[in-house]
Short mmCIF file of C-alpha atoms in Angstrom, two decimals:
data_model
loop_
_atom_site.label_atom_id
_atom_site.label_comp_id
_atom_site.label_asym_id
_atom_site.label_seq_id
_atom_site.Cartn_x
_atom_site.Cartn_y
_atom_site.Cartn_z
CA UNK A 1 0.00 0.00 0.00
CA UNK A 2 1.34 3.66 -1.16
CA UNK A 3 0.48 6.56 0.60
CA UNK A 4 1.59 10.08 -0.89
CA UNK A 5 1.45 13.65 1.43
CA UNK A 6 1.75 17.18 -0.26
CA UNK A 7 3.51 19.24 2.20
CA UNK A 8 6.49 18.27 4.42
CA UNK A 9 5.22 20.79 7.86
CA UNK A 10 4.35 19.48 11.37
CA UNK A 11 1.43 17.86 10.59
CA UNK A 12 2.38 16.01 7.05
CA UNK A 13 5.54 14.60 9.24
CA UNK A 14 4.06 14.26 13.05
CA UNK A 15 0.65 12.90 12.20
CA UNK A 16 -0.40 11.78 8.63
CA UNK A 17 3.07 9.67 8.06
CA UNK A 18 3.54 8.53 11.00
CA UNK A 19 0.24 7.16 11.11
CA UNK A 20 0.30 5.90 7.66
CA UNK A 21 3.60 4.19 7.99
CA UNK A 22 2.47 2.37 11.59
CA UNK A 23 -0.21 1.28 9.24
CA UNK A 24 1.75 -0.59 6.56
CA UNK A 25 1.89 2.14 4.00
CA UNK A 26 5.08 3.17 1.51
CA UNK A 27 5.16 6.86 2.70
CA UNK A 28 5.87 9.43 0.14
CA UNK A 29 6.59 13.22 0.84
CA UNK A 30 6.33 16.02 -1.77
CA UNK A 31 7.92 18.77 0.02
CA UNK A 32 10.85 21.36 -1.25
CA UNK A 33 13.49 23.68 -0.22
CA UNK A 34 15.91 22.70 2.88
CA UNK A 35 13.34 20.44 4.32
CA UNK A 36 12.73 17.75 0.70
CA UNK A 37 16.90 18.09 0.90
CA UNK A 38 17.59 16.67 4.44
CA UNK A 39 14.43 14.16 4.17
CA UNK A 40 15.99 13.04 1.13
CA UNK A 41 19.28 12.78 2.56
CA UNK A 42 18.50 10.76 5.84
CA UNK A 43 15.36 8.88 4.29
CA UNK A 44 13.50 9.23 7.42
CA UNK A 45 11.76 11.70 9.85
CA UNK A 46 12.42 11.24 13.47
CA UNK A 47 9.41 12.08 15.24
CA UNK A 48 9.32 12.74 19.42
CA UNK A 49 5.83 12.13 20.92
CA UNK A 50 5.58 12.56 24.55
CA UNK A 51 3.07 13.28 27.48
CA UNK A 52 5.40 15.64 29.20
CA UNK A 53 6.25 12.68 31.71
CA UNK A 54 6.97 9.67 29.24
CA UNK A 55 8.43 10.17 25.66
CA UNK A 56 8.82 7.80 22.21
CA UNK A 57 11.17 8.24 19.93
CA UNK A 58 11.23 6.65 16.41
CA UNK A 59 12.18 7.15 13.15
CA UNK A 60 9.61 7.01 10.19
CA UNK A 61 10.85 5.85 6.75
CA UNK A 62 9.81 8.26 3.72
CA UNK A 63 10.52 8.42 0.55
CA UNK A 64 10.96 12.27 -0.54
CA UNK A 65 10.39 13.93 -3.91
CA UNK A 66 11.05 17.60 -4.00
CA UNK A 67 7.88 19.68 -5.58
CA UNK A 68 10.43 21.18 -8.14
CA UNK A 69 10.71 17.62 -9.90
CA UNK A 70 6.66 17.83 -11.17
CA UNK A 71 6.98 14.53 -13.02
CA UNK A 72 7.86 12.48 -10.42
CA UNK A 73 5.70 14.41 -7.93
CA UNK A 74 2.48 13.77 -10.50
CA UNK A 75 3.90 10.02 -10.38
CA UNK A 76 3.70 9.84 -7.05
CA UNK A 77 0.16 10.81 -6.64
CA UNK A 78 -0.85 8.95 -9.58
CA UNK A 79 0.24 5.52 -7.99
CA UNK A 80 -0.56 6.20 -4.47
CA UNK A 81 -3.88 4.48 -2.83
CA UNK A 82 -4.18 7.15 -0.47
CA UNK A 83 -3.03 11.04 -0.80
CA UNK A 84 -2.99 13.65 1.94
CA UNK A 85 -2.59 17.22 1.68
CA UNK A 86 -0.96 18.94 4.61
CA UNK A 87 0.08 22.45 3.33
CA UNK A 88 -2.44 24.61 5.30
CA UNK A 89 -5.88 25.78 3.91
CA UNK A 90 -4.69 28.82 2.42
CA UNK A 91 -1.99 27.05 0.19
CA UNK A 92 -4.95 24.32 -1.16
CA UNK A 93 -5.31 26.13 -4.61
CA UNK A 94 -1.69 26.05 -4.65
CA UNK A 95 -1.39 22.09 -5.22
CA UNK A 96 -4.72 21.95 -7.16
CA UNK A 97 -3.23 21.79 -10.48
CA UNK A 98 -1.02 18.60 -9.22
CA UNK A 99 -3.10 17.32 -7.70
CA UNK A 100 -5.43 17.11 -10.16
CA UNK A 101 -2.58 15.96 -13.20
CA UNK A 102 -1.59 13.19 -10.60
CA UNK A 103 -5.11 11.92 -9.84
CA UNK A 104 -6.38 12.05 -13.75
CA UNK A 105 -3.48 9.47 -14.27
CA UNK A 106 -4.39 7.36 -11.32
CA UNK A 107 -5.55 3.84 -12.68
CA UNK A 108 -8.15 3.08 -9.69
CA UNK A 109 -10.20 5.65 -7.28
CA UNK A 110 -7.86 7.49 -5.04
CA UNK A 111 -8.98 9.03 -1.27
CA UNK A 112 -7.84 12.15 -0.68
CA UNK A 113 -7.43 13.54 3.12
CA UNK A 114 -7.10 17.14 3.71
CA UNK A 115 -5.22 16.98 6.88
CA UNK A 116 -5.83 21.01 7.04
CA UNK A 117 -7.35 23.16 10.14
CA UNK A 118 -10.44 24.04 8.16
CA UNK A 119 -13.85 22.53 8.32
CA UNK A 120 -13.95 22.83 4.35
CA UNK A 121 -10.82 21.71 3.32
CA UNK A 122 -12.27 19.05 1.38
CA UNK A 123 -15.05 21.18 -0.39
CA UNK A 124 -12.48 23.22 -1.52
CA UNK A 125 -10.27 20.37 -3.24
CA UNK A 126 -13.12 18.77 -5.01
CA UNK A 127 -14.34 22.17 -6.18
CA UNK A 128 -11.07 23.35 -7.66
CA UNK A 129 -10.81 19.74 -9.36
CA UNK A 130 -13.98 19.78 -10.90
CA UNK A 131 -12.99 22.90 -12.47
CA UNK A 132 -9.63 21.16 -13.61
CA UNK A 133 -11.63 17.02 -14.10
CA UNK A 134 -14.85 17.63 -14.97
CA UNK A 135 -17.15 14.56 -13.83
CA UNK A 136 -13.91 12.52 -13.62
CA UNK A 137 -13.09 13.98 -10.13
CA UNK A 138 -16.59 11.55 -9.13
CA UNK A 139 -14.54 8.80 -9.02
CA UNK A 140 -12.52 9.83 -6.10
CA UNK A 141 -13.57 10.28 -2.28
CA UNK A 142 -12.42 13.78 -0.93
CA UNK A 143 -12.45 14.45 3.29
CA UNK A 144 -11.51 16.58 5.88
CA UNK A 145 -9.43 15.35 9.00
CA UNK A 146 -10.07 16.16 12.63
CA UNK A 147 -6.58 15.63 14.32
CA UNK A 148 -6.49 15.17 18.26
CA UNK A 149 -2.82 15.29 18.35
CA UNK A 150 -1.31 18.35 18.71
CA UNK A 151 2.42 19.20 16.61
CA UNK A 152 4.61 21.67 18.47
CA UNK A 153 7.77 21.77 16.88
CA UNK A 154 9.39 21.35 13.28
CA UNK A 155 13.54 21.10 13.70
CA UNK A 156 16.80 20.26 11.72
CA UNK A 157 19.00 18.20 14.41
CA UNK A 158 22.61 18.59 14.44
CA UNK A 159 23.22 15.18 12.35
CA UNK A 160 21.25 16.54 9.81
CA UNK A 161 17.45 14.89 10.25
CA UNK A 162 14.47 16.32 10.81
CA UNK A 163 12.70 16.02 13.90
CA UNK A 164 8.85 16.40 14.64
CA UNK A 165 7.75 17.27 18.08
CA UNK A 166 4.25 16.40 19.05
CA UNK A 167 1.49 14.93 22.50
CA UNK A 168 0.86 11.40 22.35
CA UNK A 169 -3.16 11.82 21.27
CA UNK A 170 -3.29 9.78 17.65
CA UNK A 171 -7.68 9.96 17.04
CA UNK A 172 -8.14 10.96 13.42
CA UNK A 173 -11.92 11.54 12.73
CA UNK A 174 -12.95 11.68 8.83
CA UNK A 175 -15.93 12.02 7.20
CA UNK A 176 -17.02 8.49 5.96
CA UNK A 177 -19.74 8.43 3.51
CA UNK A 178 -17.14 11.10 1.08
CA UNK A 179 -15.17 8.05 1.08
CA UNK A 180 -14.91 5.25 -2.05
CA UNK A 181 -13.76 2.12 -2.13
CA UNK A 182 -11.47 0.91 -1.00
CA UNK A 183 -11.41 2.95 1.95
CA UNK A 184 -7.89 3.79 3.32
CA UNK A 185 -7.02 0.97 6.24
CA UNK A 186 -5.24 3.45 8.72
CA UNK A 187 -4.56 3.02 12.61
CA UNK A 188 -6.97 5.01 14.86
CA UNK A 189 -8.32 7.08 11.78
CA UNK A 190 -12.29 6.93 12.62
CA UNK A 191 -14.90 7.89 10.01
CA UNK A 192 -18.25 9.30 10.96
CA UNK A 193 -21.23 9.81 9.42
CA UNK A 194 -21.21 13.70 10.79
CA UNK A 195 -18.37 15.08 10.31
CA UNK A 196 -18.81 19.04 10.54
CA UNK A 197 -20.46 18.12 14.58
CA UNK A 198 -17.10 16.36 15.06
CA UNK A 199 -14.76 19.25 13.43
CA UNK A 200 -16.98 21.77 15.44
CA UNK A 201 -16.27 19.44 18.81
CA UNK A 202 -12.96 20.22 18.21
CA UNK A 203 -12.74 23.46 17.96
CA UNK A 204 -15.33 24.13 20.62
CA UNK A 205 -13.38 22.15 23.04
CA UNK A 206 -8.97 21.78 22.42
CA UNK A 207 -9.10 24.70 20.28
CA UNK A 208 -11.21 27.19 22.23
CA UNK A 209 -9.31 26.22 25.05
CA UNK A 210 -5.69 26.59 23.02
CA UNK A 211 -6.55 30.17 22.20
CA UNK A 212 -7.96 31.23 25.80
CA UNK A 213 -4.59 30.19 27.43
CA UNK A 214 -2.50 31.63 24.80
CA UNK A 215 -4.61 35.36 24.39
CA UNK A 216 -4.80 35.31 28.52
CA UNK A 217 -1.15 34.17 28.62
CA UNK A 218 0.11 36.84 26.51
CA UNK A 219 -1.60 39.43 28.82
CA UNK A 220 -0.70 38.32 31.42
CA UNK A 221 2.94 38.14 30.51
CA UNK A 222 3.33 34.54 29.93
CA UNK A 223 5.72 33.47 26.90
CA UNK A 224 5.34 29.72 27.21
CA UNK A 225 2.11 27.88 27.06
CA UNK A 226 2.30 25.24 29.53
CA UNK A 227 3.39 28.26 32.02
CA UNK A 228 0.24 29.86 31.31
CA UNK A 229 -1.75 26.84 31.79
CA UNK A 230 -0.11 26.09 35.35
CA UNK A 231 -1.71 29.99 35.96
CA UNK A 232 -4.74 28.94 38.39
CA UNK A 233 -6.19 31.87 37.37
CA UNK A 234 -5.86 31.37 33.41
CA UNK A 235 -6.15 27.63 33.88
CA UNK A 236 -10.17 29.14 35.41
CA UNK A 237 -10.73 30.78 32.00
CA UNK A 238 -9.77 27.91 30.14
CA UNK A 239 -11.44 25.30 31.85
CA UNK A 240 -14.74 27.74 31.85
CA UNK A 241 -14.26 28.69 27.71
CA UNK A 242 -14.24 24.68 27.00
CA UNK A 243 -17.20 24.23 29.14
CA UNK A 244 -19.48 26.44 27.52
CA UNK A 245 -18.11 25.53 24.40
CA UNK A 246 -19.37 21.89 25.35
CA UNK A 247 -22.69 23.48 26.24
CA UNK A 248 -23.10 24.43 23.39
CA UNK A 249 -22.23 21.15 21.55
CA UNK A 250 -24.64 19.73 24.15
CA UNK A 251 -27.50 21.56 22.81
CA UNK A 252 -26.63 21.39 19.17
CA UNK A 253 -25.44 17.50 18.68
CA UNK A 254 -25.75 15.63 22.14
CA UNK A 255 -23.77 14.39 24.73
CA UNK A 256 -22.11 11.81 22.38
CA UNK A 257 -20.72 14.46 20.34
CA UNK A 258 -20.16 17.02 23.60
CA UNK A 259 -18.67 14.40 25.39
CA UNK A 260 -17.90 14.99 29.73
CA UNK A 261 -16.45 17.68 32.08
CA UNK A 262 -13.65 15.15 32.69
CA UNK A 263 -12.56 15.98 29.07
CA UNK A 264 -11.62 19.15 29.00
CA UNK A 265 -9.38 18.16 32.57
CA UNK A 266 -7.34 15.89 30.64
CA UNK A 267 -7.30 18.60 27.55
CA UNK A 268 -5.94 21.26 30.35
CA UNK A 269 -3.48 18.87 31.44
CA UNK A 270 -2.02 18.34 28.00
CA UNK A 271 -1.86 21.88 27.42
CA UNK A 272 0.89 22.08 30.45
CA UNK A 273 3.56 19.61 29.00
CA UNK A 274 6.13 21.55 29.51
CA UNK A 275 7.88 19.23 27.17
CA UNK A 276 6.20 20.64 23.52
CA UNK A 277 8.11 24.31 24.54
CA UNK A 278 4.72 25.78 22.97
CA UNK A 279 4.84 29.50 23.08
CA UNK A 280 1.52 31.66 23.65
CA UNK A 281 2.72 33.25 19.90
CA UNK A 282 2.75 30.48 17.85
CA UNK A 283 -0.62 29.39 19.67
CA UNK A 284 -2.03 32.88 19.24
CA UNK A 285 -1.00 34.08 15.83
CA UNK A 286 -3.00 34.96 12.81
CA UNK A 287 -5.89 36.15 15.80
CA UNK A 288 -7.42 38.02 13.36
CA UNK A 289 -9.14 34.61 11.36
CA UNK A 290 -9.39 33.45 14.61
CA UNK A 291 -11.48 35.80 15.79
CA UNK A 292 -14.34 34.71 12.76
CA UNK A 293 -17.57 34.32 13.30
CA UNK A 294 -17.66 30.63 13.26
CA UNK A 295 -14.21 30.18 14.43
CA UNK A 296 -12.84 28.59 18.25
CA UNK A 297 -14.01 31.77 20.21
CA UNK A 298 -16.59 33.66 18.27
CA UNK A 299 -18.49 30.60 16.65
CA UNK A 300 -18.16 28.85 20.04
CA UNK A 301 -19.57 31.45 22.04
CA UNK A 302 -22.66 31.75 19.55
CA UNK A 303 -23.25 28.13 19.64
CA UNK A 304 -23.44 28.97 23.76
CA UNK A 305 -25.83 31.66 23.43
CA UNK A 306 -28.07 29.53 20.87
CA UNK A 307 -27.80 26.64 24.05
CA UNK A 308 -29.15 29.13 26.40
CA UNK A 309 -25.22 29.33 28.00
CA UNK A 310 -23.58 32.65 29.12
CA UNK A 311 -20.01 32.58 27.34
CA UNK A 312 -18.17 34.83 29.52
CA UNK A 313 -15.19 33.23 29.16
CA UNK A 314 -15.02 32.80 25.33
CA UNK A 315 -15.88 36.01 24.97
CA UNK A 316 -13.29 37.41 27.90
CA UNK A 317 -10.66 35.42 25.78
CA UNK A 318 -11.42 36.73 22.09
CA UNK A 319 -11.41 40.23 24.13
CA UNK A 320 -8.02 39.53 25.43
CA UNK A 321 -7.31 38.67 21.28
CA UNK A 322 -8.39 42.49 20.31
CA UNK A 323 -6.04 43.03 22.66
CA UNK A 324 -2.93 41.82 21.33
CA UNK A 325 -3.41 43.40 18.35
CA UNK A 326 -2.08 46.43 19.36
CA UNK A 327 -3.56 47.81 15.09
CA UNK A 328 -6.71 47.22 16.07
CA UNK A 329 -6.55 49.50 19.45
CA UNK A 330 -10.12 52.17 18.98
CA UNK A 331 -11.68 54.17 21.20
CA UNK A 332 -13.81 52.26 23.77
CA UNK A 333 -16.92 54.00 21.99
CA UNK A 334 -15.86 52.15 19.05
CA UNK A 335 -15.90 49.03 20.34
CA UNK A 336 -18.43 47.13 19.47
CA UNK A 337 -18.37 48.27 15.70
CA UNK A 338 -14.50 47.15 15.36
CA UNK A 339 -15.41 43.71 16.94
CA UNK A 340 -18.66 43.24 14.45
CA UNK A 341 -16.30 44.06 11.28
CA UNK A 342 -14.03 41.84 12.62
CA UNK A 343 -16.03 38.59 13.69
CA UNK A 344 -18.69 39.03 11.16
CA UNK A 345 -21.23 38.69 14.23
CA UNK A 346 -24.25 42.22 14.27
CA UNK A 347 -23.20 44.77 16.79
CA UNK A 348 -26.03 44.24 18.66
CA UNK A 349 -25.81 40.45 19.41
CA UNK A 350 -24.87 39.92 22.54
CA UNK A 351 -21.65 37.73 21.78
CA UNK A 352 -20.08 41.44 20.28
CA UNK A 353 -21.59 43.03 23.01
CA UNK A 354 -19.88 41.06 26.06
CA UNK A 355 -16.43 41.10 23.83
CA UNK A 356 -16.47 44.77 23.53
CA UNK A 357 -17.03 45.35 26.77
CA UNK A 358 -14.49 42.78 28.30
CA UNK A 359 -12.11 44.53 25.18
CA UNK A 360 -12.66 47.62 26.81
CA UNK A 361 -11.67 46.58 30.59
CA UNK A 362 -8.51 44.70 29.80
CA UNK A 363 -7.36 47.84 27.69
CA UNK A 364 -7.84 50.04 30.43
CA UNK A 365 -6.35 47.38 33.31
CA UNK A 366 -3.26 47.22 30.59
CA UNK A 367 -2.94 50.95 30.49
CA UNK A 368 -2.77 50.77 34.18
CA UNK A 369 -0.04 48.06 34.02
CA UNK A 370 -2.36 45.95 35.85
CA UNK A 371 -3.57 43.56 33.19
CA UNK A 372 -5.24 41.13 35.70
CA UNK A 373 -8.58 39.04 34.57
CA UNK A 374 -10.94 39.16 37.17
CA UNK A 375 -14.02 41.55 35.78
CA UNK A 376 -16.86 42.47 36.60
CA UNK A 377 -19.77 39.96 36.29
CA UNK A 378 -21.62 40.11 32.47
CA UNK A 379 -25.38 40.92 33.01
CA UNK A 380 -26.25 41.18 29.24
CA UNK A 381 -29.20 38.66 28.79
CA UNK A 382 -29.71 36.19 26.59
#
């Protein structure tokens, strides 16, 4: 069995190969630049998972073909069972014209995984292929990916390899019935029948509790993630942000989608291995699409309000992300029309409401030098 990825990042080399090769796959990377060179000098990826108390080391085989050689790449996808892209969701129409070349040679139906952070990622690729296939690109089954584990670091070692750094978590969820036959064999990759409630549980949960301790870290000093998580006072928010975010699952898909309390414990424990080095800026950046109206604080926090839940916390964390970008500072009259522009949510819903208003204490606490979290109680209604 072949398996080919597009993109040689943290995810391509920490998740989708490593899981593929544990599987019994041939893994094949299309990557380029320094990266393509030293995977195609040491012919494997060494990849570090660890819990912060226990770590594995291993090395993954891979077979590398640099994204410069487009024959060999289109070969590569053309023979492959399985192909995964991994080059983030705003590089997909990037790799849509190989993609497409590689898959119109393919002699049998091909599955392609879009192991990207974007609900859509997969309506995006068969879109752009149609455009490029025609009815051809039927033939082929096209889904997103829902990764539990998360990827900290991407490093060259001093003997030349390259090392992935990632938590121990290895869940894949994908969307089953966008699947053909024959559907990709792969260890702990589980396919659902829906998959935007299990993208959404997500980001509702780990993600929505990722940003709150890296926007509340940042203000409060922190540079280091898992030292912002060990903040009782942060570690509050974060536990509160993922519980209404699973409130609001709750009331939209059930407890089996929502899952338990006891959850989002063992999520805040894995956001204090100390072990990942994860910094509150590479957790927090790009706040601006983060700060969307269906993204980890904004689109959580609505789903709360449509479950009848208060989101103070999500929206006291997407306040603390106005914050820390220091272009988007307004007057405090002009709150709540900065935050609508930016989340895409009516000025007069309550979600922009409670984030211009906690927006407008932490800038003032900040101005003080005191940047401390504790505000005063919300009292907008529902």
């Amino acid at each position: 069995m072949r398996a080919t990825i597009i993109g040689a990042g943290r995810i391509a080399l920490g998740l989708a190969a490593e899981r593929f090769h544990r599987s019994g796959y041939e893994v094949t990377v299309l990557g380029r630049g320094s990266v393509s060179a030293a995977l195609r000098l040491c012919r494997a990826v060494e990849v570090e998972l660890t819990d912060g108390w226990e770590t594995e080391r291993f090395l993954v085989p891979v077979r590398t073909v640099d994204l410069a050689d487009r024959i060999t790449a289109v070969k590569a996808i053309a023979s492959a069972d399985v192909v995964g892209t991994a080059v983030g969701a705003r590089m997909l129409p990037a790799v849509l014209d190989l993609l497409a070349e590689g898959l119109k040679r393919a002699a049998l139906p091909v599955n392609v995984i879009a192991f990207e952070n974007h609900e859509n990622a997969a309506r995006i690729i068969r879109k752009g292929l149609r455009m490029r296939l025609g009815p051809g690109v039927d033939r082929h089954g096209f889904t997103g990916a829902v990764i539990a584990r998360a990827v900290a670091h991407r490093v060259f070692t001093e003997d030349g390899h390259v090392r992935v750094v990632g938590d121990l978590p290895s869940e894949v969820v994908i969307d089953g019935p966008a699947l053909v036959d024959p559907v990709p064999l792969v260890q702990d990759f589980t396919p659902v029948d829906d998959f935007r409630a299990y993208y959404r549980r997500k980001l509702y949960r780990f993600s929505a509790g990722h940003a709150t301790t890296a926007y509340l870290g940042k203000l409060k000093g922190y540079r280091y993630l898992h030292a912002a998580a060990m903040d009782p006072e942060i570690a509050e928010a974060v536990l509160g942000a993922m519980e209404e975010g699973r409130q609001g699952l709750a009331a939209r898909y059930g407890k089996e989608v929502s899952g338990t309390s006891e959850d989002l414990e063992a999520i805040l424990c894995r956001f204090r291995n100390a072990v990942l080095g994860d910094t509150v800026d590479r957790v927090g950046r790009d706040a601006l699409r983060k700060l969307g109206r269906g993204e980890r604080l904004v689109g959580a926090a609505r789903l709360a309000v449509k479950g009848q839940v208060l989101p103070i916390h999500l929206t006291r964390a997407a306040a603390a992300a106005f914050v820390s970008e220091s272009n988007l500072l307004v007057s405090r009259e002009r709150m709540s029309a900065q935050v609508s522009r930016v989340t895409g949510v009516g000025r007069r819903h309550v979600v922009t409401q409670m984030v211009a208003r906690a927006w407008g204490e932490f800038a003032q606490e900040e101005s003080t030098g005191a940047p401390f979290l504790q505000l005063p109680e919300m009292s907008l209604s529902i």
